[in-house]
PDB file of C-alpha atoms in Angstrom:
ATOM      1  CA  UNK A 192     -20.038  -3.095  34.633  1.00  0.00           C
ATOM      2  CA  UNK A 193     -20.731  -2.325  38.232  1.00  0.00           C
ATOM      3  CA  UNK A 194     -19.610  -4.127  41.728  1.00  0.00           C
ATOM      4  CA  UNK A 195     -20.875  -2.695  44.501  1.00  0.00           C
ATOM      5  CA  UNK A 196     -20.067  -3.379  48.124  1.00  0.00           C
ATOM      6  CA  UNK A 197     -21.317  -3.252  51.138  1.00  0.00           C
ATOM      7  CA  UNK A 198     -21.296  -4.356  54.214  1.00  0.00           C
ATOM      8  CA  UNK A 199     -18.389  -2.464  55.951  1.00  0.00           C
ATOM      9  CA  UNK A 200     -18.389  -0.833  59.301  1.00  0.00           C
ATOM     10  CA  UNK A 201     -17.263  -0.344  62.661  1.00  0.00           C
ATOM     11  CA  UNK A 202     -16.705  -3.830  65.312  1.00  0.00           C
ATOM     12  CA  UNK A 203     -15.036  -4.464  68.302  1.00  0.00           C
ATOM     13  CA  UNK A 204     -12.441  -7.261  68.064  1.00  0.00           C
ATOM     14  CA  UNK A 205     -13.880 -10.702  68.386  1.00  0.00           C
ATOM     15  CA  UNK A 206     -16.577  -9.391  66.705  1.00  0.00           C
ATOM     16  CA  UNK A 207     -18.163 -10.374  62.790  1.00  0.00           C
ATOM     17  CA  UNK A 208     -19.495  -8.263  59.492  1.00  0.00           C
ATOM     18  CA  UNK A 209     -20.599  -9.877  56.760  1.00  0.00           C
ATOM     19  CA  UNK A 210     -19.232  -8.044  53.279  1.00  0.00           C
ATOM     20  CA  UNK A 211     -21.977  -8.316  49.842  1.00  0.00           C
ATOM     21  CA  UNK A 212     -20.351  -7.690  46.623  1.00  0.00           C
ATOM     22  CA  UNK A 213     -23.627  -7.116  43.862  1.00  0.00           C
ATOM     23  CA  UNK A 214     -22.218  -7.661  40.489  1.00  0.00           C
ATOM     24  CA  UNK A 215     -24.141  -6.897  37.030  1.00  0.00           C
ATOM     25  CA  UNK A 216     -23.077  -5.587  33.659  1.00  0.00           C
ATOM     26  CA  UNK A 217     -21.128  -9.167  32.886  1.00  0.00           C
ATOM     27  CA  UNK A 218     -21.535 -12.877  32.949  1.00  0.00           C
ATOM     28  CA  UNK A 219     -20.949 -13.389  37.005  1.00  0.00           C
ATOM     29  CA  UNK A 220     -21.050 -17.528  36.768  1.00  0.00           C
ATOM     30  CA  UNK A 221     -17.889 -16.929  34.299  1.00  0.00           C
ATOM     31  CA  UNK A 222     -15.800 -15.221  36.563  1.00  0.00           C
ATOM     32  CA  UNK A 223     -13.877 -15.996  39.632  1.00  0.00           C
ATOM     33  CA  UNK A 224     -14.213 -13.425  42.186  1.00  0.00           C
ATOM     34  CA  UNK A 225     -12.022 -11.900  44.924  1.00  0.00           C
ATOM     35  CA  UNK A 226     -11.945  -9.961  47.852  1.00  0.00           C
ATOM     36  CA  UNK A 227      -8.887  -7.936  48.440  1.00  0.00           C
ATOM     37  CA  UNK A 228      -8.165  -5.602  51.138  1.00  0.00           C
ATOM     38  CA  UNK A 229      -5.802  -2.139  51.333  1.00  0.00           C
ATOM     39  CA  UNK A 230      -4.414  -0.697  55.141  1.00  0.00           C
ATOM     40  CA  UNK A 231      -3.274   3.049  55.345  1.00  0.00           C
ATOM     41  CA  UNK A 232      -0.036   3.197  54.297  1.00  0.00           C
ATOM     42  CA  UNK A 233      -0.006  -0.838  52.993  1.00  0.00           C
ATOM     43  CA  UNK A 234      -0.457  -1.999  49.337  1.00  0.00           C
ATOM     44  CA  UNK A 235      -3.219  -3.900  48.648  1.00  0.00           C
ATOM     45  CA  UNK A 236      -3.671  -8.121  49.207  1.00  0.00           C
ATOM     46  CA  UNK A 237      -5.538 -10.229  48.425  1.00  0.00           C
ATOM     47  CA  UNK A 238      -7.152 -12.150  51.496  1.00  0.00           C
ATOM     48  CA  UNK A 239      -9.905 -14.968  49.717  1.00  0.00           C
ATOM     49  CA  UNK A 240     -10.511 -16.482  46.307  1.00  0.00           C
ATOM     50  CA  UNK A 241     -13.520 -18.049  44.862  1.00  0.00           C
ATOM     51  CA  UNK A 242     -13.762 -19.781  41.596  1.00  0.00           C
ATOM     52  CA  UNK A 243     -16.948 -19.135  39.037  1.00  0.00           C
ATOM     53  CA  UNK A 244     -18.653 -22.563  40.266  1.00  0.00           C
ATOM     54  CA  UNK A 245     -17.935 -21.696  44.233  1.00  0.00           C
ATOM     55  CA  UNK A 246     -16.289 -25.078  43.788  1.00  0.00           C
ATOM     56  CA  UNK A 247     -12.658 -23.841  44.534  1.00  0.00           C
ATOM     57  CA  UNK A 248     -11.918 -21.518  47.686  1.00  0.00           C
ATOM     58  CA  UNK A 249      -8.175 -20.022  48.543  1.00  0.00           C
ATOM     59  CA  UNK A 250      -7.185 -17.872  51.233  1.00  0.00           C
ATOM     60  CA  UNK A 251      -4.342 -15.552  53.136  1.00  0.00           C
ATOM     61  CA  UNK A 252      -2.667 -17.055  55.850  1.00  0.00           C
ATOM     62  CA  UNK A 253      -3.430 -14.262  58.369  1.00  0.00           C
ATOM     63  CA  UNK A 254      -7.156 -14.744  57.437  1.00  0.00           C
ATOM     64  CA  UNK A 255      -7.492 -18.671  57.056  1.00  0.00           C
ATOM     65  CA  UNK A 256      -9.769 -20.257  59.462  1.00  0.00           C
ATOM     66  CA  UNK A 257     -11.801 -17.012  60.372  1.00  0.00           C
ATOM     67  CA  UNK A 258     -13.158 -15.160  56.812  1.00  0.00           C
ATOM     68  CA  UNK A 259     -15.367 -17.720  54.591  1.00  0.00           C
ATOM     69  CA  UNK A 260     -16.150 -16.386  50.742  1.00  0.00           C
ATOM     70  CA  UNK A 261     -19.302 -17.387  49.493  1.00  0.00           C
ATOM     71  CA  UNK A 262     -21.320 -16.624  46.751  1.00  0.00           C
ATOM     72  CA  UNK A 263     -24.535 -17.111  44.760  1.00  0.00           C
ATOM     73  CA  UNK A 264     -24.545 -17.118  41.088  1.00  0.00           C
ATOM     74  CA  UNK A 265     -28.277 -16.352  40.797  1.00  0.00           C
ATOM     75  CA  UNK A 266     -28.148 -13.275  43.042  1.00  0.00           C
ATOM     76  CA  UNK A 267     -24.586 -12.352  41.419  1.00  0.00           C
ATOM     77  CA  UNK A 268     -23.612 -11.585  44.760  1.00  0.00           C
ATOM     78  CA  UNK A 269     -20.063 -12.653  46.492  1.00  0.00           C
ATOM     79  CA  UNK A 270     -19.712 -12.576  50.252  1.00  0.00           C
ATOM     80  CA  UNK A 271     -17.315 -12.341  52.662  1.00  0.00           C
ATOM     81  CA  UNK A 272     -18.284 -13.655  55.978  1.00  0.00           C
ATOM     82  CA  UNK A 273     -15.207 -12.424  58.593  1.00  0.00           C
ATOM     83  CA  UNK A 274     -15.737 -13.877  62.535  1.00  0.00           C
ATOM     84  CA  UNK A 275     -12.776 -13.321  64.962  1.00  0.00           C
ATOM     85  CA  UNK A 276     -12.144  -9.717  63.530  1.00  0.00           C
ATOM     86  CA  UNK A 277      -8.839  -8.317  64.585  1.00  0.00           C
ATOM     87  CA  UNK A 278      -7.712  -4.746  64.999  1.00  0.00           C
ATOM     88  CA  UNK A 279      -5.168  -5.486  62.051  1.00  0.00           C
ATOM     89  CA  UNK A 280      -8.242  -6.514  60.140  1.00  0.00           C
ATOM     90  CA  UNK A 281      -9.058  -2.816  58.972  1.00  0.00           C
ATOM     91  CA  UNK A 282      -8.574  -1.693  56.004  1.00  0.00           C
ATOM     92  CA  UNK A 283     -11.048  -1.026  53.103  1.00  0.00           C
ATOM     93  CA  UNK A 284     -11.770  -4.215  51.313  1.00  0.00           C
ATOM     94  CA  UNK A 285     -12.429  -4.747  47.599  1.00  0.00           C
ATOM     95  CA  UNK A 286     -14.113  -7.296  45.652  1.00  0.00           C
ATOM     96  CA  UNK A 287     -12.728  -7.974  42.044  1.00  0.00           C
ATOM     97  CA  UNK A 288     -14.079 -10.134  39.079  1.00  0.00           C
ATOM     98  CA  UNK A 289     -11.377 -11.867  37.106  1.00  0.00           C
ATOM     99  CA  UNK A 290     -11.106 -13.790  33.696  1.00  0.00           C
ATOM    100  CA  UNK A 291      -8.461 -14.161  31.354  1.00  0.00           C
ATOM    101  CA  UNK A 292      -6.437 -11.328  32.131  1.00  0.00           C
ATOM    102  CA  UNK A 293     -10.366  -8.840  32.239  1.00  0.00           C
ATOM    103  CA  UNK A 294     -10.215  -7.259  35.969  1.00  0.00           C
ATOM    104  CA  UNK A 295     -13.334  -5.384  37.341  1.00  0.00           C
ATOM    105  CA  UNK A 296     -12.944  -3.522  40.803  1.00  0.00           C
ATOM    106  CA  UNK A 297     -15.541  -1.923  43.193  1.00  0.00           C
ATOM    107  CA  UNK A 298     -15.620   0.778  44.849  1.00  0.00           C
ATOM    108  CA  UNK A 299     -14.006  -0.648  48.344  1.00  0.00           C
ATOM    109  CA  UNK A 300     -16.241  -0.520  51.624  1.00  0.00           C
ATOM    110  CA  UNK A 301     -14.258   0.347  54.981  1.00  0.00           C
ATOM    111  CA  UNK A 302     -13.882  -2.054  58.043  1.00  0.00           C
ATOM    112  CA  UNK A 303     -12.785  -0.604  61.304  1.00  0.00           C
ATOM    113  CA  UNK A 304     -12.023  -3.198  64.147  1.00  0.00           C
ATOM    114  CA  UNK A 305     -11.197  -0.961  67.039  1.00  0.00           C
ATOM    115  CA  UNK A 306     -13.072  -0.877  70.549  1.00  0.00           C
TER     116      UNK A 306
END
């Protein structure tokens, strides 16, 4: 099982990055799929939802209205499109795959918003 992300990087606030989250090793259409995201010093939270269809989307408060998940079962790829970035935006962000009670990280990719 592998998720790999990518995507991450440095942006001035205001600005957007688009995260990629390339799944394989499992059934990706049976899974919902996450993105969470970890400050220095914070514990982890989970910022935006997706169910296996894409039919079902939830998201944190301090992110609603600016970060869209996406993602495309063929490709097994989730997204995370973030516009309006924020300095308290950074943090390294994770995806996760989720199914009864069977978690599957990735490695995290970093996101710096900072001018």
């Amino acid at each position: 099982v592998q998720l790999v992300e990518s995507g991450g990087g440095l942006v001035q606030p205001g600005g957007s990055l688009r995260l990629s989250c390339a799944a394989s090793g499992f059934t990706f259409s049976n899974y919902a799929m996450t993105w969470h995201r970890q400050a220095p010093g914070k514990e982890r939270e989970r910022v935006a939802a997706i169910s296996n269809t894409g039919g079902s989307t939830v998201y944190a408060d301090s992110v609603k209205g600016r970060f869209t998940i996406s993602r495309d079962n063929a490709m097994n790829t989730v997204y995370l499109q973030m516009n309006s970035l924020k300095p308290e935006d950074t943090a390294v962000y994770y995806c996760n795959a989720i199914r009864s009670g069977t978690q599957y990280w990735g490695q995290g990719t970093q996101v710096t918003v900072s001018s």
